[in-house]
PDB file of C-alpha atoms in Angstrom:
ATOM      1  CA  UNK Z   1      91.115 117.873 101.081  1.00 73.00           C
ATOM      2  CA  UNK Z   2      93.722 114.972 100.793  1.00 86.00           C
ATOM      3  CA  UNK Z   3      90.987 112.728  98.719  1.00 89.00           C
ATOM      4  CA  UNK Z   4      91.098 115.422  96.189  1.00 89.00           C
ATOM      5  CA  UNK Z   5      94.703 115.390  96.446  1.00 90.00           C
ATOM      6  CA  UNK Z   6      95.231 111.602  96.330  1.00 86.00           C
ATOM      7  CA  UNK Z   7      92.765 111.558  92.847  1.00 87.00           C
ATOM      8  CA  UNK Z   8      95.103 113.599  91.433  1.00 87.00           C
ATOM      9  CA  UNK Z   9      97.902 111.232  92.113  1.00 82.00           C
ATOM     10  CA  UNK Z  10      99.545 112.483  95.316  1.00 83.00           C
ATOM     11  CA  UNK Z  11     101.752 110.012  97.447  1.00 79.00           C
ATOM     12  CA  UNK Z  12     101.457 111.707 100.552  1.00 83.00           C
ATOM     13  CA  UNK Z  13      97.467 111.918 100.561  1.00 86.00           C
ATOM     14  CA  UNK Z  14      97.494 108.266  99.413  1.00 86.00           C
ATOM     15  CA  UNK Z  15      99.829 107.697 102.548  1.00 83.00           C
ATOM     16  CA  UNK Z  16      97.873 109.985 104.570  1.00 88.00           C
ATOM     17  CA  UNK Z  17      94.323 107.931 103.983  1.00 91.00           C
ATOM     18  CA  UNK Z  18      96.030 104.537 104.783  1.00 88.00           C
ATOM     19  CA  UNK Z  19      97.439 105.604 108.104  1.00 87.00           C
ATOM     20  CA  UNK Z  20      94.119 107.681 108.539  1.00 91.00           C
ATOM     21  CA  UNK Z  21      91.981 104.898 107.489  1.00 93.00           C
ATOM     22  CA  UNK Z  22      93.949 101.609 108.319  1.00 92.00           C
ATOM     23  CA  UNK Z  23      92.842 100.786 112.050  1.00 92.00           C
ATOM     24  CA  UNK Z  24      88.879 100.968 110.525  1.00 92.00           C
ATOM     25  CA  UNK Z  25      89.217  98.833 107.855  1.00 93.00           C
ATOM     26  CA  UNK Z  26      91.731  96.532 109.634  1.00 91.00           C
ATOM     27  CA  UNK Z  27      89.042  96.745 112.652  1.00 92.00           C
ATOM     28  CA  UNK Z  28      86.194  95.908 110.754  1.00 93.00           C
ATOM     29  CA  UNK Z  29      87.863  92.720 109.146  1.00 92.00           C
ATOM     30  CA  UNK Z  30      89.395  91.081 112.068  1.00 91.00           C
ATOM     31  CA  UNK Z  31      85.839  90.923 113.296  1.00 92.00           C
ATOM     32  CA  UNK Z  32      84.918  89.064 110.494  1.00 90.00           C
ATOM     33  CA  UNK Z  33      87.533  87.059 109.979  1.00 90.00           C
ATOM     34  CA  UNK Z  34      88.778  86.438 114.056  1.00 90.00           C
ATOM     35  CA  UNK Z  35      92.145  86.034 111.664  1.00 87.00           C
ATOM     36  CA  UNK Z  36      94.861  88.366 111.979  1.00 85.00           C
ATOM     37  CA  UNK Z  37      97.016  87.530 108.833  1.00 83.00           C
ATOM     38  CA  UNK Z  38      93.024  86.987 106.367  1.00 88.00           C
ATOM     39  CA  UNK Z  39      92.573  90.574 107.865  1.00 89.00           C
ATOM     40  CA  UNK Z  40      95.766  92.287 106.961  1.00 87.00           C
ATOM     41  CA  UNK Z  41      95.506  90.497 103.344  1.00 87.00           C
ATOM     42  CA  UNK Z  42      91.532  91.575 103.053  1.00 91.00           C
ATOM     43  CA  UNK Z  43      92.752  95.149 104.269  1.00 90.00           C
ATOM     44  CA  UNK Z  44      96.044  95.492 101.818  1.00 87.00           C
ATOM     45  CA  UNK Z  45      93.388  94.503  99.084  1.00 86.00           C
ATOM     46  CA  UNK Z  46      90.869  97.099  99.815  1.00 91.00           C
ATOM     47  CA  UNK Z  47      93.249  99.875 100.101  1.00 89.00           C
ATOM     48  CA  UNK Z  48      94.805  98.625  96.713  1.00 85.00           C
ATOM     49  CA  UNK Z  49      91.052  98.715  94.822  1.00 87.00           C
ATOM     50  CA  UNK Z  50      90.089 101.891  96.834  1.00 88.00           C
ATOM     51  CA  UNK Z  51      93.581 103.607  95.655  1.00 87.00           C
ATOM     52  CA  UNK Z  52      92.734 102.152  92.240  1.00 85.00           C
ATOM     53  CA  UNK Z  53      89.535 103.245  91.658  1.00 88.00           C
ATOM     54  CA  UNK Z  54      89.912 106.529  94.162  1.00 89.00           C
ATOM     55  CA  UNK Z  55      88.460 108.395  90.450  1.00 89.00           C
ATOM     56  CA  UNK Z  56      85.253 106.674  91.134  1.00 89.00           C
ATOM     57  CA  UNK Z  57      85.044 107.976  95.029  1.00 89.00           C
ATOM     58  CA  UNK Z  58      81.624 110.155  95.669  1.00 87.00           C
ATOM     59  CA  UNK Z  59      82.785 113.014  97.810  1.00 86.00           C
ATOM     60  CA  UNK Z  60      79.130 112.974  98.722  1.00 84.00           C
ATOM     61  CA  UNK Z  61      79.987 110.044 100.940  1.00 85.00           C
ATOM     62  CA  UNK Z  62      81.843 108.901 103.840  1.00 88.00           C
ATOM     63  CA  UNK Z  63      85.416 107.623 102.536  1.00 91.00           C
ATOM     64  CA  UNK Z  64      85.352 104.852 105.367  1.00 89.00           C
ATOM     65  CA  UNK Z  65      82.205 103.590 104.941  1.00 88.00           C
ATOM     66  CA  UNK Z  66      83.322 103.312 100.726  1.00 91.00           C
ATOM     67  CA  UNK Z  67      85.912 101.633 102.221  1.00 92.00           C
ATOM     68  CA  UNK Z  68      84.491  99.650 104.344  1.00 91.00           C
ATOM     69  CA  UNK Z  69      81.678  98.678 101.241  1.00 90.00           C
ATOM     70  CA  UNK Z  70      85.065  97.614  99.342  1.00 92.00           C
ATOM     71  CA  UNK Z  71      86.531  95.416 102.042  1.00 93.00           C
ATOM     72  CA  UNK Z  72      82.828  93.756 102.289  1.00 92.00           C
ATOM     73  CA  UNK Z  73      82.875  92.693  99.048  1.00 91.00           C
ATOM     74  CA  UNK Z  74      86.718  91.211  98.798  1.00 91.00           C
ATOM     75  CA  UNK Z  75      85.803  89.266 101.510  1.00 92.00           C
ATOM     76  CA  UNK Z  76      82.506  88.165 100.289  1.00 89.00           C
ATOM     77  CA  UNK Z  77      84.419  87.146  97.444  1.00 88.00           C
ATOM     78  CA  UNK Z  78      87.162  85.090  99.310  1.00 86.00           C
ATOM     79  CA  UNK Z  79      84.769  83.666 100.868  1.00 85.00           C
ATOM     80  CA  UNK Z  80      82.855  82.170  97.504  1.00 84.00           C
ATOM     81  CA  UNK Z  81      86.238  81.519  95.882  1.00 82.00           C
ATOM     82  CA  UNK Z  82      86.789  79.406  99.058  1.00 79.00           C
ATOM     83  CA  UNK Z  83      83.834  77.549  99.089  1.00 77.00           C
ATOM     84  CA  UNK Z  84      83.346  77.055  95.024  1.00 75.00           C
ATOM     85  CA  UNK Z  85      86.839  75.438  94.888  1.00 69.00           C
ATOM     86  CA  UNK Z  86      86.806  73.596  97.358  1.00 67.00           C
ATOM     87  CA  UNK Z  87      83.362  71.846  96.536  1.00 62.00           C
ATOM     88  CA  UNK Z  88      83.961  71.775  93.045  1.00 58.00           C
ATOM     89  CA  UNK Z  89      87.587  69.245  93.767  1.00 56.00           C
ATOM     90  CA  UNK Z  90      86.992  67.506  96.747  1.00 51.00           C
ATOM     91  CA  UNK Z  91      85.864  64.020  96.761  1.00 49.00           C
ATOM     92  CA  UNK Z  92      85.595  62.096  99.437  1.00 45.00           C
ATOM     93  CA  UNK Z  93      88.448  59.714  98.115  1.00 43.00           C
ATOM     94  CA  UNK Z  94      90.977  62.216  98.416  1.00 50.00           C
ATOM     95  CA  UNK Z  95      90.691  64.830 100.790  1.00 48.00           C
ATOM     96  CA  UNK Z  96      94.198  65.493 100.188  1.00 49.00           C
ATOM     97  CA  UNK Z  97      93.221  67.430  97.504  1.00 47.00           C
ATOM     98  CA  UNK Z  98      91.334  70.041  99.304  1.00 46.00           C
ATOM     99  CA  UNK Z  99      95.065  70.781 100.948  1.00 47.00           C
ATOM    100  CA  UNK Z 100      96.446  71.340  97.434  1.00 45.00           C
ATOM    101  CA  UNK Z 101      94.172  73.901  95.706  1.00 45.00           C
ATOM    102  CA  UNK Z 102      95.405  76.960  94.923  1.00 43.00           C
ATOM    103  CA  UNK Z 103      92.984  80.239  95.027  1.00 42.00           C
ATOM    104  CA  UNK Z 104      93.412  81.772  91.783  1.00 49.00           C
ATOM    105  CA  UNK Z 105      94.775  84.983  93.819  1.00 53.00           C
ATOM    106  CA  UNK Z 106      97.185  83.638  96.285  1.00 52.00           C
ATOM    107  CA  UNK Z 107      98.606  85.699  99.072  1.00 57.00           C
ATOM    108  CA  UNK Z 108     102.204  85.808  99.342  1.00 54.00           C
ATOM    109  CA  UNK Z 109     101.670  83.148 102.455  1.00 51.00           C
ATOM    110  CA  UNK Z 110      99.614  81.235 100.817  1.00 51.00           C
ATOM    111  CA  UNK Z 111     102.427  81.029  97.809  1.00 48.00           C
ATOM    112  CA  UNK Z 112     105.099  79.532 100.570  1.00 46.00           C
ATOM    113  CA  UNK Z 113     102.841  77.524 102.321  1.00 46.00           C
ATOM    114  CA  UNK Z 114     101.155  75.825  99.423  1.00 46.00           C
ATOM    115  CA  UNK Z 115     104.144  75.695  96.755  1.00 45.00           C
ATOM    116  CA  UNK Z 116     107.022  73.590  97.235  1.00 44.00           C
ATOM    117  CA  UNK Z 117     109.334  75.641  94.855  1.00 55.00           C
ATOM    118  CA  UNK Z 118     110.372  78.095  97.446  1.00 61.00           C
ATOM    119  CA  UNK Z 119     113.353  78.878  94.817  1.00 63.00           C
ATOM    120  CA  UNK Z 120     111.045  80.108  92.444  1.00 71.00           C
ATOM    121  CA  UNK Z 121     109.543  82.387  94.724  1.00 73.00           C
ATOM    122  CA  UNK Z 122     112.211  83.598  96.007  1.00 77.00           C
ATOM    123  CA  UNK Z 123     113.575  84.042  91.983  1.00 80.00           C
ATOM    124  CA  UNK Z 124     109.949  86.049  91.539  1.00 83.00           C
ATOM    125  CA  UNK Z 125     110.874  88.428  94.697  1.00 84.00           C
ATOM    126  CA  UNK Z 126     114.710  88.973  93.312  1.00 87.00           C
ATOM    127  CA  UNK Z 127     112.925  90.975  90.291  1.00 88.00           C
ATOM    128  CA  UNK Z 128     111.749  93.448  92.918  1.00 88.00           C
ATOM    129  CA  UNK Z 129     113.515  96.680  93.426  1.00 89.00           C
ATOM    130  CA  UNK Z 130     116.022  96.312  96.871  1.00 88.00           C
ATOM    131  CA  UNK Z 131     113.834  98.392  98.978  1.00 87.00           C
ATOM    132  CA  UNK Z 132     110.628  96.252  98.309  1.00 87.00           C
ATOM    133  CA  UNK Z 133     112.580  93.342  98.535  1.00 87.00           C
ATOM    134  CA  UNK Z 134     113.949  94.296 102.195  1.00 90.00           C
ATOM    135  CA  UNK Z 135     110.197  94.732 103.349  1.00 89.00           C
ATOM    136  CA  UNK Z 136     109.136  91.041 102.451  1.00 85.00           C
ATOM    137  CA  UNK Z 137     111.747  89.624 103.574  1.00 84.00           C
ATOM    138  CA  UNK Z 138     111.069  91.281 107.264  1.00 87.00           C
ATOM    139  CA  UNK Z 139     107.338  90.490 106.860  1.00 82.00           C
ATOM    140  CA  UNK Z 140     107.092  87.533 105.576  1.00 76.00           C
ATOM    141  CA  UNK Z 141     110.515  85.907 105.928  1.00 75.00           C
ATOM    142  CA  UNK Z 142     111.760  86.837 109.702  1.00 77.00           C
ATOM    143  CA  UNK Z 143     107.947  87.337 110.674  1.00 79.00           C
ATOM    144  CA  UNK Z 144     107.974  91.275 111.763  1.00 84.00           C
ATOM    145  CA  UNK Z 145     105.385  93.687 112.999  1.00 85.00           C
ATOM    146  CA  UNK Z 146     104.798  96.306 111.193  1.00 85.00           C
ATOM    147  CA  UNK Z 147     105.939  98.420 113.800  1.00 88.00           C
ATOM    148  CA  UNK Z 148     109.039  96.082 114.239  1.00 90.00           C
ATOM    149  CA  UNK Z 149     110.034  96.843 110.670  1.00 91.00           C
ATOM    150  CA  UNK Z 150     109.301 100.228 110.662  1.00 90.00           C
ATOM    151  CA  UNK Z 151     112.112 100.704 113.735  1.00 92.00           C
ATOM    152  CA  UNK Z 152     114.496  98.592 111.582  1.00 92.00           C
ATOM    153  CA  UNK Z 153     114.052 100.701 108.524  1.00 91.00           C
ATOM    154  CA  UNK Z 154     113.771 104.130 110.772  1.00 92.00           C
ATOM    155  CA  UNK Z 155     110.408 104.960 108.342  1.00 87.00           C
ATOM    156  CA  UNK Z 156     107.063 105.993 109.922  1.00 85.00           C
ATOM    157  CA  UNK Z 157     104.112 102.697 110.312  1.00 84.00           C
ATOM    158  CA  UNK Z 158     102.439 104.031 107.618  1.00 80.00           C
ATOM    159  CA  UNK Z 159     105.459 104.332 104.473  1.00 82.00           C
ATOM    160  CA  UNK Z 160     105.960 100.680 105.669  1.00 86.00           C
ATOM    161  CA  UNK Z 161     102.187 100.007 105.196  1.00 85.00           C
ATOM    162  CA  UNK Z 162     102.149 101.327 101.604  1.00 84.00           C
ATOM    163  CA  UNK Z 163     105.711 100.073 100.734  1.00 87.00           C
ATOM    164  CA  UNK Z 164     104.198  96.235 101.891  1.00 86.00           C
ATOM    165  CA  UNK Z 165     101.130  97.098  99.987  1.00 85.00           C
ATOM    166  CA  UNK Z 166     103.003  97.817  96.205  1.00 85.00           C
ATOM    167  CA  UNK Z 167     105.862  94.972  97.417  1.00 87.00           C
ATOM    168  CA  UNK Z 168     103.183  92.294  97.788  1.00 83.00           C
ATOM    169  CA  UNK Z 169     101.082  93.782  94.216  1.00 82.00           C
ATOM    170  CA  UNK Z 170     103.788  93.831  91.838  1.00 84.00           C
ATOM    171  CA  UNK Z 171     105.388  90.555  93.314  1.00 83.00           C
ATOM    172  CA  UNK Z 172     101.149  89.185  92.602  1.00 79.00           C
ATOM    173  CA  UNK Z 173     101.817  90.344  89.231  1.00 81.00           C
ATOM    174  CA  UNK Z 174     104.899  88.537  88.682  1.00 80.00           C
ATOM    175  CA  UNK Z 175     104.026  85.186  89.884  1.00 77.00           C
ATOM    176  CA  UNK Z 176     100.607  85.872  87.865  1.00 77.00           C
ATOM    177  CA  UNK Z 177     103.116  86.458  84.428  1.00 78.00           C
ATOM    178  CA  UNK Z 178     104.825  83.374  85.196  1.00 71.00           C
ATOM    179  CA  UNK Z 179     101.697  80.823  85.738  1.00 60.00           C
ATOM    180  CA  UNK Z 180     100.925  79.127  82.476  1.00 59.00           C
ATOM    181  CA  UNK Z 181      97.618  79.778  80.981  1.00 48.00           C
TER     182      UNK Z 181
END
């Protein structure tokens, strides 16, 4: 059974349950959401936790619906993050500063939207290896599909799924070194 597989560490069921399990969670948070790039982000972030913590996974259970129980709850939580910050700074003085806070886990959208210092990003994603820096820069940069990308790169959907997935972790991690505090 790949879930067996993938708690022992295999790539290939880890790739195998993404591109199994992708279109449910994906599904499920577009519905929510009625926001294509929240639901990617929300989806990218489950599989991450789920991959994560796949040690803790019940075989008792249904993988999608642990899944799905994952993706609930990072959404739930970007949802009070949301709301938290953005009552605890606005005042109704400056409503320019509800524009300018920063969720304490930014997306890598959010991070080119919101920050002016594009060249520090684009320092941050430099200290990527080549491949993963090749995949944000079609994603993010010249705006492709996923299925876009995977043509350019001649890889199956779901390799360009999980290569987008570590890409957008470790480069999380890096900006997350390099904020103060």
């Amino acid at each position: 059974m790949k879930i067996r597989e993938a708690k022992g560490g295999s790539q290939s069921a880890f790739n195998y349950l993404m591109d199994t399990f992708w279109n449910d969670v994906y599904g499920f948070q577009l519905k929510k959401t009625r926001n294509e790039y929240e639901a990617e982000d929300i989806s990218i972030q489950t599989f991450s936790k789920a991959f994560n913590k796949i040690g803790t996974f019940d075989e008792n259970y249904s993988f999608s619906t642990w899944l799905i129980a994952i993706s609930k709850n990072i959404h739930v939580d970007l949802i009070r993050k949301k709301n938290s910050s953005i009552r605890s700074q606005t005042t109704n003085h400056d409503e320019e500063k509800v524009y300018a806070i920063a969720d304490e886990t930014p997306s890598i959208e959010d991070k080119l939207i919101s920050e002016q210092n594009l060249a520090q990003l684009l320092r941050d994603i430099k200290q990527l290896k080549p491949h993963y820096q090749q995949v944000i820069n079609l994603r993010f940069f010249q705006e492709k599909s996923y299925k876009e990308i995977a043509e350019n790169l001649d890889e199956p959907m779901n390799n360009v799924k999980v290569k987008l997935l570590r890409a957008r972790k470790l480069l999380a991690e890096i900006i997350k070194d390099r904020k103060p505090g």
